[in-house]
């Protein structure tokens, strides 16, 4: 027994070691701690971090760059000295560094100044995963890093961290699984107060380019700052971060559309399964529409299941609202048969429309009976030819307002007694029979247009 226990214990140790090896090593980068191999000498002249800013509890491990309150701001000057960074990277003495810096960013060296002008300085409010870069032996060396809250960074117009201000190191998005990281605190980067692995954040691009970034003032959390993208604080506009905002109706939108709408109101969007694809259909929200929430609060969006078609939920929800208008759309019944003729091939696509005529007028049933009569269902009836000639005339007479009495007579006798009324129609309205008689060739021409339309469909 003791021998078996020893074997099991050894196996558990081995398995735990294998599990540890499958984790992604992430280097912790604390606020205010200089890098060992920075692009720019980290002496405080390029940018300064807020070393006393504790990490905020994250509502989601994945957040989009347009999330209100994702980043912080301050009125203190020179959190990021953008002009000094441009001067440094455009100095001919730093040509090799500039070349490597531009390569990581994905631009040519001559575009560095314009690229930096489009960046915006902010402060991290969450411990944030990024791909950082050291500069060693003339080359940019990438490594996965966890930046502590309070570190000053420049973000691009998608809300993604692009530069670490204090050292000028270029940053990229973290592309590994955040659930499989192993954070290493070393090289003077001790574990900071408030660190929780469960609150680590990865930033994904905003669904649309940002024009301004909604920040929380780190010196006064009850106040917000709207900072235009590409500015350094000179055009900041403060706002009341305690003001309540009503949750809008988002059912029927895509996730990106709903996220953008919530962001415009100062609310954050998330889902129970993280961040789904942007075109995923939203079916509801928690809390629901009309609920008042303060700035930065989270709205959890319900999305369509994987088995459902992406377009189905959005169309069903909005169509539920116009369904009250569908009866009003019965006003042009002559258009419904014409629109139904191409769509009669799809019973599923005309499903909602078949419900409307069923609950609406029998007049709409007559055109529909005309369509099937031109098809094979009516061939089973002994008098298929007569109804087909009569029914096309009925739409024509029904389409003309003066012939109300024949049309009122024809629908009543159309389906219940198709054979008897047909014989009665010529006897009742001889003037009308004169029209069918004249329209026999003409009606064949009139239905021919309808039949040709059906044939085209």
Short mmCIF file of C-alpha atoms in Angstrom, two decimals:
data_model
loop_
_atom_site.label_atom_id
_atom_site.label_comp_id
_atom_site.label_asym_id
_atom_site.label_seq_id
_atom_site.Cartn_x
_atom_site.Cartn_y
_atom_site.Cartn_z
CA UNK A 1 0.00 0.00 0.00
CA UNK A 2 2.79 2.40 0.88
CA UNK A 3 4.48 1.61 -2.39
CA UNK A 4 1.32 2.40 -4.34
CA UNK A 5 0.90 5.69 -2.54
CA UNK A 6 4.48 6.63 -3.38
CA UNK A 7 3.90 5.86 -7.06
CA UNK A 8 0.69 7.90 -7.14
CA UNK A 9 2.39 10.83 -5.41
CA UNK A 10 5.25 10.75 -7.90
CA UNK A 11 2.78 10.69 -10.79
CA UNK A 12 0.92 13.67 -9.35
CA UNK A 13 4.16 15.62 -9.06
CA UNK A 14 5.07 14.79 -12.64
CA UNK A 15 1.64 15.82 -13.90
CA UNK A 16 1.77 19.06 -11.99
CA UNK A 17 5.18 19.76 -13.49
CA UNK A 18 3.85 19.13 -16.99
CA UNK A 19 0.94 21.44 -16.33
CA UNK A 20 3.32 24.17 -15.19
CA UNK A 21 5.37 23.73 -18.36
CA UNK A 22 2.30 24.31 -20.51
CA UNK A 23 1.72 27.72 -18.88
CA UNK A 24 2.89 30.89 -20.63
CA UNK A 25 5.60 32.71 -18.72
CA UNK A 26 4.70 36.36 -18.19
CA UNK A 27 7.15 38.86 -16.74
CA UNK A 28 5.71 41.24 -14.16
CA UNK A 29 6.49 44.93 -14.74
CA UNK A 30 5.82 47.08 -11.68
CA UNK A 31 5.02 50.79 -11.80
CA UNK A 32 8.08 53.01 -11.32
CA UNK A 33 10.61 50.16 -11.70
CA UNK A 34 13.13 50.83 -14.53
CA UNK A 35 13.51 48.27 -17.31
CA UNK A 36 16.84 46.48 -17.67
CA UNK A 37 17.03 46.93 -21.46
CA UNK A 38 14.78 49.85 -22.49
CA UNK A 39 14.68 51.66 -25.82
CA UNK A 40 14.95 55.00 -24.00
CA UNK A 41 16.95 55.66 -20.85
CA UNK A 42 14.39 55.32 -18.07
CA UNK A 43 15.31 58.34 -15.97
CA UNK A 44 11.87 59.91 -15.61
CA UNK A 45 12.36 62.45 -18.37
CA UNK A 46 10.11 60.65 -20.88
CA UNK A 47 7.20 59.70 -18.62
CA UNK A 48 6.20 58.92 -15.05
CA UNK A 49 3.94 56.27 -13.53
CA UNK A 50 1.42 56.59 -10.71
CA UNK A 51 3.00 54.26 -8.16
CA UNK A 52 0.20 54.52 -5.59
CA UNK A 53 -2.67 53.51 -7.86
CA UNK A 54 -4.16 50.17 -6.80
CA UNK A 55 -5.58 47.87 -9.50
CA UNK A 56 -9.33 48.04 -9.98
CA UNK A 57 -11.42 44.89 -9.86
CA UNK A 58 -12.11 43.88 -13.45
CA UNK A 59 -15.60 42.98 -14.60
CA UNK A 60 -14.12 40.84 -17.37
CA UNK A 61 -10.72 39.46 -18.33
CA UNK A 62 -11.27 40.58 -21.93
CA UNK A 63 -12.24 44.20 -22.50
CA UNK A 64 -12.61 46.24 -25.64
CA UNK A 65 -10.59 49.40 -26.11
CA UNK A 66 -13.71 51.56 -26.07
CA UNK A 67 -14.76 50.43 -22.57
CA UNK A 68 -15.58 53.57 -20.55
CA UNK A 69 -13.30 53.92 -17.54
CA UNK A 70 -10.89 51.23 -18.75
CA UNK A 71 -8.11 53.82 -18.45
CA UNK A 72 -7.44 56.67 -16.08
CA UNK A 73 -6.27 60.21 -16.56
CA UNK A 74 -4.80 63.02 -14.56
CA UNK A 75 -4.30 66.74 -14.85
CA UNK A 76 -0.63 66.39 -13.96
CA UNK A 77 1.63 67.52 -16.80
CA UNK A 78 4.09 65.33 -18.68
CA UNK A 79 2.76 61.91 -17.73
CA UNK A 80 3.98 61.17 -21.25
CA UNK A 81 6.34 63.56 -22.99
CA UNK A 82 5.29 62.84 -26.56
CA UNK A 83 7.51 65.52 -28.11
CA UNK A 84 10.59 64.18 -26.35
CA UNK A 85 9.82 60.64 -27.59
CA UNK A 86 9.53 61.92 -31.17
CA UNK A 87 12.81 63.84 -30.88
CA UNK A 88 14.55 60.77 -29.54
CA UNK A 89 13.34 58.39 -32.26
CA UNK A 90 14.02 60.85 -35.09
CA UNK A 91 17.55 61.65 -33.88
CA UNK A 92 20.03 60.28 -36.46
CA UNK A 93 22.12 58.86 -33.60
CA UNK A 94 19.21 56.54 -32.74
CA UNK A 95 18.58 55.39 -36.30
CA UNK A 96 18.87 51.68 -35.49
CA UNK A 97 16.54 51.95 -32.51
CA UNK A 98 14.06 53.88 -34.64
CA UNK A 99 14.23 51.21 -37.34
CA UNK A 100 13.47 48.41 -34.86
CA UNK A 101 10.82 50.48 -33.11
CA UNK A 102 9.03 51.16 -36.40
CA UNK A 103 9.29 47.48 -37.39
CA UNK A 104 7.45 46.39 -34.23
CA UNK A 105 4.79 49.06 -34.69
CA UNK A 106 4.34 48.12 -38.35
CA UNK A 107 5.32 51.39 -40.01
CA UNK A 108 8.32 52.84 -41.82
CA UNK A 109 10.79 55.02 -39.83
CA UNK A 110 9.76 58.15 -41.72
CA UNK A 111 6.20 57.78 -40.36
CA UNK A 112 7.19 57.70 -36.68
CA UNK A 113 6.29 61.32 -35.95
CA UNK A 114 2.83 61.09 -37.50
CA UNK A 115 2.17 57.79 -35.77
CA UNK A 116 3.07 59.17 -32.34
CA UNK A 117 0.93 62.27 -32.94
CA UNK A 118 -2.13 59.98 -33.20
CA UNK A 119 -1.48 58.31 -29.80
CA UNK A 120 -3.08 59.34 -26.50
CA UNK A 121 -1.47 59.22 -23.02
CA UNK A 122 -3.45 57.39 -20.32
CA UNK A 123 -2.87 55.52 -17.06
CA UNK A 124 -3.67 51.84 -16.64
CA UNK A 125 -6.40 51.19 -14.07
CA UNK A 126 -6.04 47.40 -14.29
CA UNK A 127 -3.09 45.03 -14.31
CA UNK A 128 -2.86 44.61 -18.08
CA UNK A 129 -1.32 41.88 -20.25
CA UNK A 130 0.70 43.07 -23.26
CA UNK A 131 3.57 41.99 -25.48
CA UNK A 132 6.48 44.20 -24.43
CA UNK A 133 9.85 44.68 -26.14
CA UNK A 134 13.34 45.15 -24.81
CA UNK A 135 16.19 46.53 -26.89
CA UNK A 136 19.20 44.19 -26.87
CA UNK A 137 22.22 44.20 -29.18
CA UNK A 138 20.51 46.31 -31.82
CA UNK A 139 17.35 44.23 -31.92
CA UNK A 140 13.88 44.45 -30.42
CA UNK A 141 13.27 41.37 -28.25
CA UNK A 142 9.63 40.53 -27.51
CA UNK A 143 8.39 39.16 -24.20
CA UNK A 144 4.97 38.75 -22.61
CA UNK A 145 4.48 41.19 -19.75
CA UNK A 146 1.97 42.10 -17.08
CA UNK A 147 1.96 45.87 -16.59
CA UNK A 148 0.87 47.06 -13.16
CA UNK A 149 -2.02 49.50 -12.81
CA UNK A 150 -0.67 53.06 -12.64
CA UNK A 151 1.81 52.62 -15.50
CA UNK A 152 1.56 55.39 -18.08
CA UNK A 153 1.08 54.23 -21.67
CA UNK A 154 0.18 55.67 -25.05
CA UNK A 155 -2.86 54.05 -26.67
CA UNK A 156 -3.91 54.10 -30.32
CA UNK A 157 -7.32 54.93 -31.79
CA UNK A 158 -8.54 51.38 -31.10
CA UNK A 159 -7.81 51.76 -27.40
CA UNK A 160 -4.82 49.38 -27.48
CA UNK A 161 -1.65 50.08 -25.46
CA UNK A 162 1.05 51.03 -27.99
CA UNK A 163 3.98 52.53 -26.03
CA UNK A 164 5.20 52.34 -22.43
CA UNK A 165 5.81 56.00 -21.64
CA UNK A 166 8.67 55.79 -19.13
CA UNK A 167 11.01 53.86 -21.44
CA UNK A 168 9.55 54.25 -24.95
CA UNK A 169 9.22 50.50 -25.44
CA UNK A 170 6.71 49.60 -28.19
CA UNK A 171 3.79 47.42 -27.07
CA UNK A 172 1.56 44.95 -28.88
CA UNK A 173 -1.54 42.96 -27.95
CA UNK A 174 -1.22 39.87 -25.78
CA UNK A 175 -2.31 36.93 -27.95
CA UNK A 176 -2.03 33.96 -25.61
CA UNK A 177 -4.67 32.43 -23.35
CA UNK A 178 -4.95 34.63 -20.22
CA UNK A 179 -6.13 31.58 -18.26
CA UNK A 180 -2.80 29.83 -18.87
CA UNK A 181 -0.25 32.35 -17.66
CA UNK A 182 2.41 32.09 -15.00
CA UNK A 183 3.45 35.54 -13.77
CA UNK A 184 7.11 35.87 -12.77
CA UNK A 185 7.99 38.59 -10.26
CA UNK A 186 11.73 39.17 -10.68
CA UNK A 187 14.42 41.77 -11.46
CA UNK A 188 13.17 44.12 -8.76
CA UNK A 189 9.52 43.78 -9.76
CA UNK A 190 8.05 42.55 -6.50
CA UNK A 191 4.43 41.47 -6.15
CA UNK A 192 2.46 44.65 -5.67
CA UNK A 193 -0.42 45.37 -3.34
CA UNK A 194 -3.80 44.51 -4.81
CA UNK A 195 -2.46 42.00 -7.32
CA UNK A 196 -5.02 39.28 -8.12
CA UNK A 197 -4.54 36.95 -11.05
CA UNK A 198 -8.31 36.85 -11.54
CA UNK A 199 -8.39 40.63 -12.15
CA UNK A 200 -5.80 40.64 -14.93
CA UNK A 201 -7.10 42.29 -18.14
CA UNK A 202 -6.40 41.80 -21.83
CA UNK A 203 -7.48 44.61 -24.15
CA UNK A 204 -9.02 43.90 -27.54
CA UNK A 205 -9.54 46.47 -30.33
CA UNK A 206 -12.59 48.73 -30.17
CA UNK A 207 -15.23 47.90 -32.81
CA UNK A 208 -14.77 51.35 -34.36
CA UNK A 209 -11.92 53.89 -34.30
CA UNK A 210 -12.20 56.16 -31.29
CA UNK A 211 -12.57 59.92 -31.50
CA UNK A 212 -12.18 60.42 -27.75
CA UNK A 213 -11.41 58.24 -24.73
CA UNK A 214 -13.58 58.36 -21.60
CA UNK A 215 -11.19 58.29 -18.63
CA UNK A 216 -11.63 58.27 -14.86
CA UNK A 217 -9.72 60.99 -13.05
CA UNK A 218 -7.39 58.98 -10.79
CA UNK A 219 -7.18 61.93 -8.38
CA UNK A 220 -10.98 62.31 -8.21
CA UNK A 221 -12.85 59.10 -9.17
CA UNK A 222 -16.20 60.93 -9.13
CA UNK A 223 -15.04 62.94 -12.12
CA UNK A 224 -14.46 61.74 -15.65
CA UNK A 225 -12.29 63.10 -18.45
CA UNK A 226 -13.16 63.04 -22.14
CA UNK A 227 -9.80 63.19 -23.92
CA UNK A 228 -9.71 63.54 -27.72
CA UNK A 229 -7.59 60.92 -29.44
CA UNK A 230 -4.19 62.31 -30.35
CA UNK A 231 -4.20 64.97 -27.63
CA UNK A 232 -2.11 65.04 -24.47
CA UNK A 233 -4.59 66.66 -22.08
CA UNK A 234 -4.77 70.21 -23.33
CA UNK A 235 -8.29 69.64 -24.73
CA UNK A 236 -9.69 67.56 -21.88
CA UNK A 237 -13.36 67.99 -20.99
CA UNK A 238 -14.40 66.93 -17.47
CA UNK A 239 -17.77 65.30 -16.78
CA UNK A 240 -19.71 63.98 -13.80
CA UNK A 241 -18.85 60.28 -13.45
CA UNK A 242 -21.68 59.77 -10.93
CA UNK A 243 -24.43 60.65 -13.40
CA UNK A 244 -26.90 57.83 -14.10
CA UNK A 245 -27.42 56.47 -17.62
CA UNK A 246 -30.37 54.38 -18.82
CA UNK A 247 -29.59 51.02 -20.41
CA UNK A 248 -30.76 51.17 -24.05
CA UNK A 249 -32.64 48.44 -25.90
CA UNK A 250 -29.95 46.34 -27.60
CA UNK A 251 -31.83 43.16 -28.55
CA UNK A 252 -31.51 42.63 -32.29
CA UNK A 253 -28.12 44.35 -32.58
CA UNK A 254 -24.80 42.65 -33.12
CA UNK A 255 -22.42 42.51 -30.18
CA UNK A 256 -20.22 45.23 -31.69
CA UNK A 257 -23.22 47.49 -32.31
CA UNK A 258 -24.51 46.98 -28.78
CA UNK A 259 -21.06 47.55 -27.32
CA UNK A 260 -20.68 50.78 -29.26
CA UNK A 261 -24.11 52.01 -28.21
CA UNK A 262 -23.42 51.29 -24.54
CA UNK A 263 -20.01 52.93 -24.77
CA UNK A 264 -21.57 56.14 -26.07
CA UNK A 265 -23.65 56.24 -22.88
CA UNK A 266 -20.67 55.56 -20.63
CA UNK A 267 -21.54 51.90 -19.97
CA UNK A 268 -19.39 48.82 -20.43
CA UNK A 269 -20.44 45.69 -22.34
CA UNK A 270 -19.59 42.11 -21.51
CA UNK A 271 -20.99 38.61 -22.00
CA UNK A 272 -21.15 35.54 -19.80
CA UNK A 273 -18.76 33.84 -22.25
CA UNK A 274 -16.28 36.70 -22.50
CA UNK A 275 -16.18 38.66 -25.74
CA UNK A 276 -18.00 36.84 -28.58
CA UNK A 277 -17.37 37.62 -32.25
CA UNK A 278 -18.51 41.11 -33.16
CA UNK A 279 -21.28 39.92 -35.50
CA UNK A 280 -22.88 37.68 -32.86
CA UNK A 281 -26.57 38.44 -32.40
CA UNK A 282 -27.61 40.04 -29.09
CA UNK A 283 -30.88 38.72 -27.67
CA UNK A 284 -31.12 40.74 -24.46
CA UNK A 285 -29.30 42.47 -21.61
CA UNK A 286 -28.94 42.29 -17.85
CA UNK A 287 -30.01 44.68 -16.44
CA UNK A 288 -32.76 45.33 -18.92
CA UNK A 289 -33.63 48.45 -20.92
CA UNK A 290 -34.39 51.55 -18.89
CA UNK A 291 -32.30 50.58 -15.86
CA UNK A 292 -30.29 53.54 -14.54
CA UNK A 293 -26.56 52.87 -14.03
CA UNK A 294 -23.59 55.13 -13.20
CA UNK A 295 -20.66 55.70 -15.54
CA UNK A 296 -18.49 52.64 -16.18
CA UNK A 297 -21.01 50.08 -14.90
CA UNK A 298 -21.26 46.81 -16.79
CA UNK A 299 -24.18 45.50 -18.85
CA UNK A 300 -24.09 41.76 -19.52
CA UNK A 301 -25.35 40.98 -23.01
CA UNK A 302 -27.13 37.73 -23.84
CA UNK A 303 -26.08 36.41 -27.24
CA UNK A 304 -27.44 33.82 -29.65
CA UNK A 305 -26.37 30.21 -29.22
CA UNK A 306 -23.74 28.81 -31.54
CA UNK A 307 -26.34 26.61 -33.22
CA UNK A 308 -28.52 29.55 -34.20
CA UNK A 309 -28.05 31.55 -37.33
CA UNK A 310 -26.47 34.93 -36.56
CA UNK A 311 -29.18 36.90 -38.33
CA UNK A 312 -32.17 35.12 -36.87
CA UNK A 313 -32.46 36.65 -33.36
CA UNK A 314 -31.85 40.23 -34.47
CA UNK A 315 -34.50 40.00 -37.18
CA UNK A 316 -37.02 38.31 -34.96
CA UNK A 317 -36.82 40.89 -32.22
CA UNK A 318 -37.17 43.99 -34.37
CA UNK A 319 -39.81 42.31 -36.47
CA UNK A 320 -41.79 41.66 -33.34
CA UNK A 321 -42.18 45.40 -33.02
CA UNK A 322 -43.22 46.06 -36.63
CA UNK A 323 -45.59 43.08 -36.61
CA UNK A 324 -48.16 45.51 -35.25
CA UNK A 325 -47.56 47.46 -38.44
CA UNK A 326 -47.86 44.40 -40.69
CA UNK A 327 -51.66 44.54 -40.64
CA UNK A 328 -51.32 48.07 -41.89
CA UNK A 329 -49.11 46.74 -44.63
CA UNK A 330 -52.17 44.74 -45.82
CA UNK A 331 -53.35 48.00 -47.41
CA UNK A 332 -51.67 47.06 -50.69
CA UNK A 333 -52.90 43.47 -50.97
CA UNK A 334 -52.07 43.42 -54.64
CA UNK A 335 -48.41 43.88 -53.73
CA UNK A 336 -48.39 41.00 -51.30
CA UNK A 337 -49.27 38.41 -53.93
CA UNK A 338 -46.69 39.88 -56.23
CA UNK A 339 -44.06 39.80 -53.51
CA UNK A 340 -45.23 36.37 -52.43
CA UNK A 341 -44.92 34.98 -55.94
CA UNK A 342 -41.09 35.06 -55.85
CA UNK A 343 -41.07 34.06 -52.23
CA UNK A 344 -43.59 31.22 -52.50
CA UNK A 345 -40.64 28.98 -53.23
CA UNK A 346 -39.60 29.44 -49.60
CA UNK A 347 -42.26 28.54 -47.11
CA UNK A 348 -39.94 29.39 -44.29
CA UNK A 349 -39.17 32.88 -45.54
CA UNK A 350 -42.85 33.65 -45.98
CA UNK A 351 -43.71 32.11 -42.64
CA UNK A 352 -44.28 35.43 -40.92
CA UNK A 353 -46.20 36.80 -43.88
CA UNK A 354 -48.50 33.79 -44.05
CA UNK A 355 -49.44 34.41 -40.43
CA UNK A 356 -50.41 38.00 -41.18
CA UNK A 357 -52.81 37.20 -44.04
CA UNK A 358 -54.36 34.34 -42.06
CA UNK A 359 -55.27 36.71 -39.26
CA UNK A 360 -56.16 39.54 -41.63
CA UNK A 361 -58.65 39.80 -44.45
CA UNK A 362 -59.96 36.99 -46.58
CA UNK A 363 -59.13 39.15 -49.52
CA UNK A 364 -55.52 38.37 -48.98
CA UNK A 365 -56.39 34.68 -48.96
CA UNK A 366 -57.84 34.96 -52.41
CA UNK A 367 -54.60 36.07 -54.02
CA UNK A 368 -52.83 33.36 -52.14
CA UNK A 369 -55.33 30.82 -53.33
CA UNK A 370 -54.68 32.13 -56.79
CA UNK A 371 -51.01 31.41 -56.52
CA UNK A 372 -51.47 27.83 -55.47
CA UNK A 373 -54.16 27.41 -58.12
CA UNK A 374 -51.62 28.33 -60.72
CA UNK A 375 -49.43 25.69 -59.16
CA UNK A 376 -50.13 22.05 -58.74
CA UNK A 377 -52.24 22.00 -55.55
CA UNK A 378 -55.32 23.08 -57.48
CA UNK A 379 -54.75 20.59 -60.26
CA UNK A 380 -56.30 18.03 -57.95
CA UNK A 381 -59.62 19.89 -58.17
CA UNK A 382 -61.91 19.03 -61.06
CA UNK A 383 -62.37 22.65 -62.03
CA UNK A 384 -58.82 23.86 -62.00
CA UNK A 385 -59.01 25.71 -65.27
CA UNK A 386 -62.08 27.77 -64.37
CA UNK A 387 -60.80 28.93 -60.98
CA UNK A 388 -57.49 29.86 -62.46
CA UNK A 389 -59.16 32.02 -65.05
CA UNK A 390 -61.55 33.37 -62.44
CA UNK A 391 -59.02 33.96 -59.73
CA UNK A 392 -56.61 35.99 -61.84
CA UNK A 393 -59.59 38.13 -62.75
CA UNK A 394 -60.40 38.47 -59.09
CA UNK A 395 -57.07 40.14 -58.32
CA UNK A 396 -57.60 42.42 -61.27
CA UNK A 397 -61.12 43.25 -60.15
CA UNK A 398 -60.01 43.44 -56.53
CA UNK A 399 -57.21 45.75 -57.52
CA UNK A 400 -59.69 48.08 -59.17
CA UNK A 401 -61.78 49.91 -56.59
CA UNK A 402 -65.00 50.25 -58.68
CA UNK A 403 -65.63 46.48 -58.93
CA UNK A 404 -66.14 46.01 -55.23
CA UNK A 405 -69.32 43.95 -55.52
CA UNK A 406 -67.84 41.28 -57.79
CA UNK A 407 -64.78 41.07 -55.66
CA UNK A 408 -66.87 40.76 -52.50
CA UNK A 409 -68.85 38.02 -54.20
CA UNK A 410 -65.87 36.18 -55.56
CA UNK A 411 -63.94 35.84 -52.29
CA UNK A 412 -67.02 34.56 -50.51
CA UNK A 413 -67.51 31.97 -53.18
CA UNK A 414 -63.86 31.40 -53.93
CA UNK A 415 -62.91 28.76 -51.41
CA UNK A 416 -66.12 27.41 -49.87
CA UNK A 417 -67.87 26.72 -53.20
CA UNK A 418 -65.39 27.07 -55.94
CA UNK A 419 -67.36 25.14 -58.56
CA UNK A 420 -70.84 26.56 -57.89
CA UNK A 421 -69.91 30.26 -57.80
CA UNK A 422 -67.96 29.92 -60.99
CA UNK A 423 -71.07 28.81 -62.75
CA UNK A 424 -73.02 31.53 -60.96
CA UNK A 425 -70.64 34.31 -61.82
CA UNK A 426 -71.45 34.37 -65.53
CA UNK A 427 -75.19 34.18 -64.79
CA UNK A 428 -75.14 36.90 -62.15
CA UNK A 429 -73.10 39.49 -63.86
CA UNK A 430 -73.50 39.28 -67.56
CA UNK A 431 -71.90 42.67 -67.89
CA UNK A 432 -69.09 41.23 -65.90
CA UNK A 433 -69.07 38.17 -68.11
CA UNK A 434 -68.69 40.56 -70.96
CA UNK A 435 -65.54 41.73 -69.26
CA UNK A 436 -64.28 38.20 -68.77
CA UNK A 437 -65.38 37.46 -72.31
CA UNK A 438 -63.45 40.42 -73.51
CA UNK A 439 -60.87 39.65 -70.95
CA UNK A 440 -60.77 36.01 -71.86
CA UNK A 441 -58.11 36.90 -74.30
CA UNK A 442 -57.41 40.02 -72.26
CA UNK A 443 -57.54 38.12 -69.01
CA UNK A 444 -55.27 35.59 -70.48
CA UNK A 445 -53.05 38.51 -71.19
CA UNK A 446 -53.50 39.95 -67.69
CA UNK A 447 -52.88 36.68 -65.98
CA UNK A 448 -50.14 36.09 -68.47
CA UNK A 449 -48.25 38.93 -66.87
CA UNK A 450 -48.87 37.37 -63.52
CA UNK A 451 -48.09 33.92 -64.83
CA UNK A 452 -44.95 35.13 -66.49
CA UNK A 453 -43.99 36.68 -63.17
CA UNK A 454 -44.59 33.37 -61.47
CA UNK A 455 -42.67 31.56 -64.12
CA UNK A 456 -39.79 34.00 -63.66
CA UNK A 457 -39.82 33.37 -59.94
#
